[in-house]
Amino acid sequence: KNNTRGGDDTNEWLGNSIIGHSSGAHIAFLMLLKHLCLKSKLIKSQRNKLKEKEISKIDMSSLSSILGIDFDSFVGLSGPYDISHHFDYEAGRGVEEISPMKPACGHSREDFHVASPAILLTKLIAMNDILEEGTVQNDDGKNDDNADVDSLLQQYGSCCPSMFLPRILMVHGMEDGTVPFTATSEAARILRS
């Protein structure tokens, strides 16, 4: 689309971006992934209402009214994307009890996993593998017999949230002392998988 805010018409609208730094990157990425999960569930429910031959008639504009803003890109700057790993890093620095992260993300490893976009992203990508191959593989490349394949397929059908990932840019300083750069490199590794 052309720039509708006036000025040079050669500038093009790049869409809606969500940008966050540090804990803001964590919250923004988690919100984006949960938004994609909701979008997938809504599309699945619309598909179930339509006959197979009418699937192309899914009204994306009606989804927009339910979902709100649809994001075209995400920029994360120095974000802690795996809260459990970040808690361990903070414990190594002796700041885990004064950090606001622990009360904000829960007080247990289980709560940390729920609040970790890297964990959710891993599940979404595994779900994509299920839909394409019918199996989930663990880090060793072997089939993971403990994966809850039926639950994932029942929840999302053939509409995997990772299909809707927008453009993503993750940036991190190598000498960051608050959030280690490995937090971003691990999230980027998951994205590339």
PDB file of C-alpha atoms in Angstrom:
ATOM      1  CA  LYS A   1       0.000   0.000   0.000  1.00  0.00           C
ATOM      2  CA  ASN A   2       1.142   3.541  -0.529  1.00  0.00           C
ATOM      3  CA  ASN A   3       1.955   5.732   2.412  1.00  0.00           C
ATOM      4  CA  THR A   4      -1.405   7.140   3.533  1.00  0.00           C
ATOM      5  CA  ARG A   5       0.099   9.575   6.027  1.00  0.00           C
ATOM      6  CA  GLY A   6       1.263  12.039   3.435  1.00  0.00           C
ATOM      7  CA  GLY A   7       4.755  12.655   2.220  1.00  0.00           C
ATOM      8  CA  ASP A   8       6.704  10.779  -0.411  1.00  0.00           C
ATOM      9  CA  ASP A   9       4.567   8.184  -2.234  1.00  0.00           C
ATOM     10  CA  THR A  10       7.631   5.991  -2.819  1.00  0.00           C
ATOM     11  CA  ASN A  11       7.555   4.994   0.840  1.00  0.00           C
ATOM     12  CA  GLU A  12       5.529   1.862   1.330  1.00  0.00           C
ATOM     13  CA  TRP A  13       3.579   0.763   4.367  1.00  0.00           C
ATOM     14  CA  LEU A  14       5.371  -2.235   5.834  1.00  0.00           C
ATOM     15  CA  GLY A  15       2.536  -3.290   8.085  1.00  0.00           C
ATOM     16  CA  ASN A  16       2.214  -3.545  11.839  1.00  0.00           C
ATOM     17  CA  SER A  17       5.361  -4.376  13.761  1.00  0.00           C
ATOM     18  CA  ILE A  18       5.672  -5.416  17.361  1.00  0.00           C
ATOM     19  CA  ILE A  19       8.964  -4.413  18.951  1.00  0.00           C
ATOM     20  CA  GLY A  20      10.301  -5.076  22.423  1.00  0.00           C
ATOM     21  CA  HIS A  21      13.535  -4.737  24.372  1.00  0.00           C
ATOM     22  CA  SER A  22      14.642  -7.080  27.186  1.00  0.00           C
ATOM     23  CA  SER A  23      11.532  -8.087  29.162  1.00  0.00           C
ATOM     24  CA  GLY A  24       9.479  -6.199  26.566  1.00  0.00           C
ATOM     25  CA  ALA A  25      10.894  -8.506  23.865  1.00  0.00           C
ATOM     26  CA  HIS A  26       9.926 -11.502  26.006  1.00  0.00           C
ATOM     27  CA  ILE A  27       6.371 -10.243  26.535  1.00  0.00           C
ATOM     28  CA  ALA A  28       5.945  -9.129  22.912  1.00  0.00           C
ATOM     29  CA  PHE A  29       7.124 -12.468  21.486  1.00  0.00           C
ATOM     30  CA  LEU A  30       4.958 -14.448  23.912  1.00  0.00           C
ATOM     31  CA  MET A  31       1.948 -12.293  22.996  1.00  0.00           C
ATOM     32  CA  LEU A  32       2.654 -12.748  19.277  1.00  0.00           C
ATOM     33  CA  LEU A  33       2.853 -16.544  19.587  1.00  0.00           C
ATOM     34  CA  LYS A  34      -0.349 -16.712  21.651  1.00  0.00           C
ATOM     35  CA  HIS A  35      -2.006 -14.464  19.057  1.00  0.00           C
ATOM     36  CA  LEU A  36      -0.978 -16.949  16.332  1.00  0.00           C
ATOM     37  CA  CYS A  37      -2.408 -19.837  18.367  1.00  0.00           C
ATOM     38  CA  LEU A  38      -5.731 -18.021  18.679  1.00  0.00           C
ATOM     39  CA  LYS A  39      -5.718 -17.253  14.945  1.00  0.00           C
ATOM     40  CA  SER A  40      -5.143 -20.943  14.151  1.00  0.00           C
ATOM     41  CA  LYS A  41      -7.961 -22.041  16.443  1.00  0.00           C
ATOM     42  CA  LEU A  42     -10.359 -19.528  14.883  1.00  0.00           C
ATOM     43  CA  ILE A  43      -9.466 -20.636  11.362  1.00  0.00           C
ATOM     44  CA  LYS A  44      -9.929 -24.275  12.396  1.00  0.00           C
ATOM     45  CA  SER A  45     -13.360 -23.500  13.838  1.00  0.00           C
ATOM     46  CA  GLN A  46     -14.362 -21.696  10.626  1.00  0.00           C
ATOM     47  CA  ARG A  47     -13.081 -24.621   8.538  1.00  0.00           C
ATOM     48  CA  ASN A  48     -15.155 -27.016  10.609  1.00  0.00           C
ATOM     49  CA  LYS A  49     -18.274 -24.949   9.887  1.00  0.00           C
ATOM     50  CA  LEU A  50     -17.652 -24.913   6.146  1.00  0.00           C
ATOM     51  CA  LYS A  51     -17.776 -27.814   3.755  1.00  0.00           C
ATOM     52  CA  GLU A  52     -14.429 -28.925   2.298  1.00  0.00           C
ATOM     53  CA  LYS A  53     -15.079 -27.243  -1.050  1.00  0.00           C
ATOM     54  CA  GLU A  54     -15.841 -23.899   0.638  1.00  0.00           C
ATOM     55  CA  ILE A  55     -12.650 -23.597   2.720  1.00  0.00           C
ATOM     56  CA  SER A  56     -11.359 -20.833   0.453  1.00  0.00           C
ATOM     57  CA  LYS A  57     -14.322 -18.715   1.619  1.00  0.00           C
ATOM     58  CA  ILE A  58     -12.932 -18.232   5.149  1.00  0.00           C
ATOM     59  CA  ASP A  59     -13.530 -14.575   5.958  1.00  0.00           C
ATOM     60  CA  MET A  60     -10.202 -13.246   7.244  1.00  0.00           C
ATOM     61  CA  SER A  61     -11.749  -9.817   7.923  1.00  0.00           C
ATOM     62  CA  SER A  62     -14.113 -11.351  10.480  1.00  0.00           C
ATOM     63  CA  LEU A  63     -11.085 -12.931  12.165  1.00  0.00           C
ATOM     64  CA  SER A  64      -9.457  -9.495  12.344  1.00  0.00           C
ATOM     65  CA  SER A  65     -12.380  -8.134  14.326  1.00  0.00           C
ATOM     66  CA  ILE A  66     -11.885 -10.903  16.891  1.00  0.00           C
ATOM     67  CA  LEU A  67      -8.073 -10.907  16.915  1.00  0.00           C
ATOM     68  CA  GLY A  68      -7.466  -7.169  16.752  1.00  0.00           C
ATOM     69  CA  ILE A  69      -4.181  -6.118  15.192  1.00  0.00           C
ATOM     70  CA  ASP A  70      -2.466  -8.622  12.936  1.00  0.00           C
ATOM     71  CA  PHE A  71       1.321  -8.303  13.057  1.00  0.00           C
ATOM     72  CA  ASP A  72       3.491  -8.347   9.951  1.00  0.00           C
ATOM     73  CA  SER A  73       6.835  -8.357  11.756  1.00  0.00           C
ATOM     74  CA  PHE A  74       8.472  -8.817  15.151  1.00  0.00           C
ATOM     75  CA  VAL A  75      11.686  -7.192  16.358  1.00  0.00           C
ATOM     76  CA  GLY A  76      13.163  -8.498  19.599  1.00  0.00           C
ATOM     77  CA  LEU A  77      16.091  -6.714  21.211  1.00  0.00           C
ATOM     78  CA  SER A  78      18.050  -8.609  23.869  1.00  0.00           C
ATOM     79  CA  GLY A  79      15.117 -10.664  25.104  1.00  0.00           C
ATOM     80  CA  PRO A  80      15.080 -13.494  27.648  1.00  0.00           C
ATOM     81  CA  TYR A  81      12.987 -15.963  25.657  1.00  0.00           C
ATOM     82  CA  ASP A  82      13.399 -18.993  27.948  1.00  0.00           C
ATOM     83  CA  ILE A  83      12.541 -17.924  31.486  1.00  0.00           C
ATOM     84  CA  SER A  84      13.864 -21.069  33.165  1.00  0.00           C
ATOM     85  CA  HIS A  85      17.275 -20.571  31.546  1.00  0.00           C
ATOM     86  CA  HIS A  86      17.218 -16.885  32.427  1.00  0.00           C
ATOM     87  CA  PHE A  87      16.375 -17.676  36.053  1.00  0.00           C
ATOM     88  CA  ASP A  88      19.458 -19.920  36.188  1.00  0.00           C
ATOM     89  CA  TYR A  89      21.547 -17.100  34.706  1.00  0.00           C
ATOM     90  CA  GLU A  90      20.200 -14.658  37.296  1.00  0.00           C
ATOM     91  CA  ALA A  91      20.886 -17.179  40.072  1.00  0.00           C
ATOM     92  CA  GLY A  92      24.490 -17.385  38.876  1.00  0.00           C
ATOM     93  CA  ARG A  93      24.723 -13.603  39.261  1.00  0.00           C
ATOM     94  CA  GLY A  94      23.016 -13.720  42.691  1.00  0.00           C
ATOM     95  CA  VAL A  95      20.080 -11.519  41.650  1.00  0.00           C
ATOM     96  CA  GLU A  96      17.299 -14.103  41.228  1.00  0.00           C
ATOM     97  CA  GLU A  97      15.487 -13.084  44.432  1.00  0.00           C
ATOM     98  CA  ILE A  98      15.513  -9.328  43.727  1.00  0.00           C
ATOM     99  CA  SER A  99      14.721  -9.625  40.036  1.00  0.00           C
ATOM    100  CA  PRO A 100      11.100  -8.829  39.072  1.00  0.00           C
ATOM    101  CA  MET A 101      11.168 -11.732  36.599  1.00  0.00           C
ATOM    102  CA  LYS A 102      10.439 -14.483  39.123  1.00  0.00           C
ATOM    103  CA  PRO A 103       7.225 -12.955  40.539  1.00  0.00           C
ATOM    104  CA  ALA A 104       6.108 -11.791  37.074  1.00  0.00           C
ATOM    105  CA  CYS A 105       6.554 -15.222  35.459  1.00  0.00           C
ATOM    106  CA  GLY A 106       5.543 -17.447  38.368  1.00  0.00           C
ATOM    107  CA  HIS A 107       7.514 -19.064  41.128  1.00  0.00           C
ATOM    108  CA  SER A 108       8.105 -22.523  39.698  1.00  0.00           C
ATOM    109  CA  ARG A 109       9.829 -24.138  36.727  1.00  0.00           C
ATOM    110  CA  GLU A 110       6.433 -25.172  35.412  1.00  0.00           C
ATOM    111  CA  ASP A 111       5.246 -21.548  35.480  1.00  0.00           C
ATOM    112  CA  PHE A 112       8.502 -20.463  33.828  1.00  0.00           C
ATOM    113  CA  HIS A 113       7.855 -22.893  30.954  1.00  0.00           C
ATOM    114  CA  VAL A 114       4.350 -21.510  30.439  1.00  0.00           C
ATOM    115  CA  ALA A 115       5.790 -17.961  30.336  1.00  0.00           C
ATOM    116  CA  SER A 116       8.602 -18.850  27.918  1.00  0.00           C
ATOM    117  CA  PRO A 117       8.093 -17.990  24.252  1.00  0.00           C
ATOM    118  CA  ALA A 118      10.994 -20.291  23.315  1.00  0.00           C
ATOM    119  CA  ILE A 119       9.152 -23.271  24.836  1.00  0.00           C
ATOM    120  CA  LEU A 120       5.894 -22.338  23.081  1.00  0.00           C
ATOM    121  CA  LEU A 121       7.738 -21.828  19.796  1.00  0.00           C
ATOM    122  CA  THR A 122       9.344 -25.278  20.129  1.00  0.00           C
ATOM    123  CA  LYS A 123       5.877 -26.805  20.584  1.00  0.00           C
ATOM    124  CA  LEU A 124       4.480 -24.916  17.595  1.00  0.00           C
ATOM    125  CA  ILE A 125       7.313 -26.029  15.335  1.00  0.00           C
ATOM    126  CA  ALA A 126       6.916 -29.608  16.598  1.00  0.00           C
ATOM    127  CA  MET A 127       3.227 -29.316  15.759  1.00  0.00           C
ATOM    128  CA  ASN A 128       4.149 -28.321  12.220  1.00  0.00           C
ATOM    129  CA  ASP A 129       6.285 -31.480  12.009  1.00  0.00           C
ATOM    130  CA  ILE A 130       3.302 -33.516  13.202  1.00  0.00           C
ATOM    131  CA  LEU A 131       1.109 -32.087  10.480  1.00  0.00           C
ATOM    132  CA  GLU A 132       3.712 -32.625   7.767  1.00  0.00           C
ATOM    133  CA  GLU A 133       5.144 -35.977   8.857  1.00  0.00           C
ATOM    134  CA  GLY A 134       2.779 -37.366  11.479  1.00  0.00           C
ATOM    135  CA  THR A 135       5.555 -37.580  14.107  1.00  0.00           C
ATOM    136  CA  VAL A 136       7.391 -35.418  16.604  1.00  0.00           C
ATOM    137  CA  GLN A 137      11.148 -35.650  16.862  1.00  0.00           C
ATOM    138  CA  ASN A 138      13.231 -34.913  19.925  1.00  0.00           C
ATOM    139  CA  ASP A 139      16.603 -33.109  19.908  1.00  0.00           C
ATOM    140  CA  ASP A 140      18.379 -36.344  18.903  1.00  0.00           C
ATOM    141  CA  GLY A 141      16.313 -36.607  15.718  1.00  0.00           C
ATOM    142  CA  LYS A 142      14.440 -39.659  17.027  1.00  0.00           C
ATOM    143  CA  ASN A 143      10.661 -39.906  17.237  1.00  0.00           C
ATOM    144  CA  ASP A 144       9.333 -38.616  20.567  1.00  0.00           C
ATOM    145  CA  ASP A 145       6.808 -41.197  21.749  1.00  0.00           C
ATOM    146  CA  ASN A 146       5.811 -38.997  24.709  1.00  0.00           C
ATOM    147  CA  ALA A 147       4.544 -36.121  22.542  1.00  0.00           C
ATOM    148  CA  ASP A 148       0.822 -35.507  22.885  1.00  0.00           C
ATOM    149  CA  VAL A 149       0.147 -35.651  19.147  1.00  0.00           C
ATOM    150  CA  ASP A 150      -3.578 -36.352  19.425  1.00  0.00           C
ATOM    151  CA  SER A 151      -4.127 -33.388  21.737  1.00  0.00           C
ATOM    152  CA  LEU A 152      -2.278 -31.012  19.416  1.00  0.00           C
ATOM    153  CA  LEU A 153      -4.141 -32.225  16.343  1.00  0.00           C
ATOM    154  CA  GLN A 154      -7.479 -32.011  18.119  1.00  0.00           C
ATOM    155  CA  GLN A 155      -6.737 -28.454  19.256  1.00  0.00           C
ATOM    156  CA  TYR A 156      -5.477 -27.052  15.958  1.00  0.00           C
ATOM    157  CA  GLY A 157      -6.445 -29.492  13.216  1.00  0.00           C
ATOM    158  CA  SER A 158      -4.369 -28.944  10.097  1.00  0.00           C
ATOM    159  CA  CYS A 159      -3.856 -25.250  10.818  1.00  0.00           C
ATOM    160  CA  CYS A 160      -0.548 -24.925  12.656  1.00  0.00           C
ATOM    161  CA  PRO A 161       0.126 -21.547  14.303  1.00  0.00           C
ATOM    162  CA  SER A 162       3.737 -21.559  13.034  1.00  0.00           C
ATOM    163  CA  MET A 163       2.297 -21.223   9.506  1.00  0.00           C
ATOM    164  CA  PHE A 164       1.458 -17.617  10.386  1.00  0.00           C
ATOM    165  CA  LEU A 165       4.820 -16.479  11.760  1.00  0.00           C
ATOM    166  CA  PRO A 166       5.589 -12.963  10.500  1.00  0.00           C
ATOM    167  CA  ARG A 167       9.013 -11.629   9.545  1.00  0.00           C
ATOM    168  CA  ILE A 168      11.236 -11.831  12.621  1.00  0.00           C
ATOM    169  CA  LEU A 169      14.401  -9.952  13.526  1.00  0.00           C
ATOM    170  CA  MET A 170      16.197 -10.726  16.777  1.00  0.00           C
ATOM    171  CA  VAL A 171      19.162  -8.598  17.808  1.00  0.00           C
ATOM    172  CA  HIS A 172      21.420  -9.013  20.840  1.00  0.00           C
ATOM    173  CA  GLY A 173      24.707  -7.510  22.011  1.00  0.00           C
ATOM    174  CA  MET A 174      27.480 -10.031  22.588  1.00  0.00           C
ATOM    175  CA  GLU A 175      28.589  -8.369  25.831  1.00  0.00           C
ATOM    176  CA  ASP A 176      25.156  -7.911  27.407  1.00  0.00           C
ATOM    177  CA  GLY A 177      25.553  -8.576  31.133  1.00  0.00           C
ATOM    178  CA  THR A 178      21.838  -8.554  31.985  1.00  0.00           C
ATOM    179  CA  VAL A 179      20.503 -11.033  29.431  1.00  0.00           C
ATOM    180  CA  PRO A 180      23.108 -13.320  27.838  1.00  0.00           C
ATOM    181  CA  PHE A 181      23.252 -13.292  24.035  1.00  0.00           C
ATOM    182  CA  THR A 182      22.665 -17.044  24.122  1.00  0.00           C
ATOM    183  CA  ALA A 183      19.004 -16.316  24.945  1.00  0.00           C
ATOM    184  CA  THR A 184      18.536 -14.811  21.494  1.00  0.00           C
ATOM    185  CA  SER A 185      20.792 -17.282  19.692  1.00  0.00           C
ATOM    186  CA  GLU A 186      18.800 -20.197  21.155  1.00  0.00           C
ATOM    187  CA  ALA A 187      15.464 -18.624  20.131  1.00  0.00           C
ATOM    188  CA  ALA A 188      16.888 -18.031  16.634  1.00  0.00           C
ATOM    189  CA  ARG A 189      18.037 -21.669  16.478  1.00  0.00           C
ATOM    190  CA  ILE A 190      14.507 -22.804  17.299  1.00  0.00           C
ATOM    191  CA  LEU A 191      13.087 -20.519  14.609  1.00  0.00           C
ATOM    192  CA  ARG A 192      15.462 -21.933  11.988  1.00  0.00           C
ATOM    193  CA  SER A 193      14.595 -25.553  12.869  1.00  0.00           C
TER     194      SER A 193
END
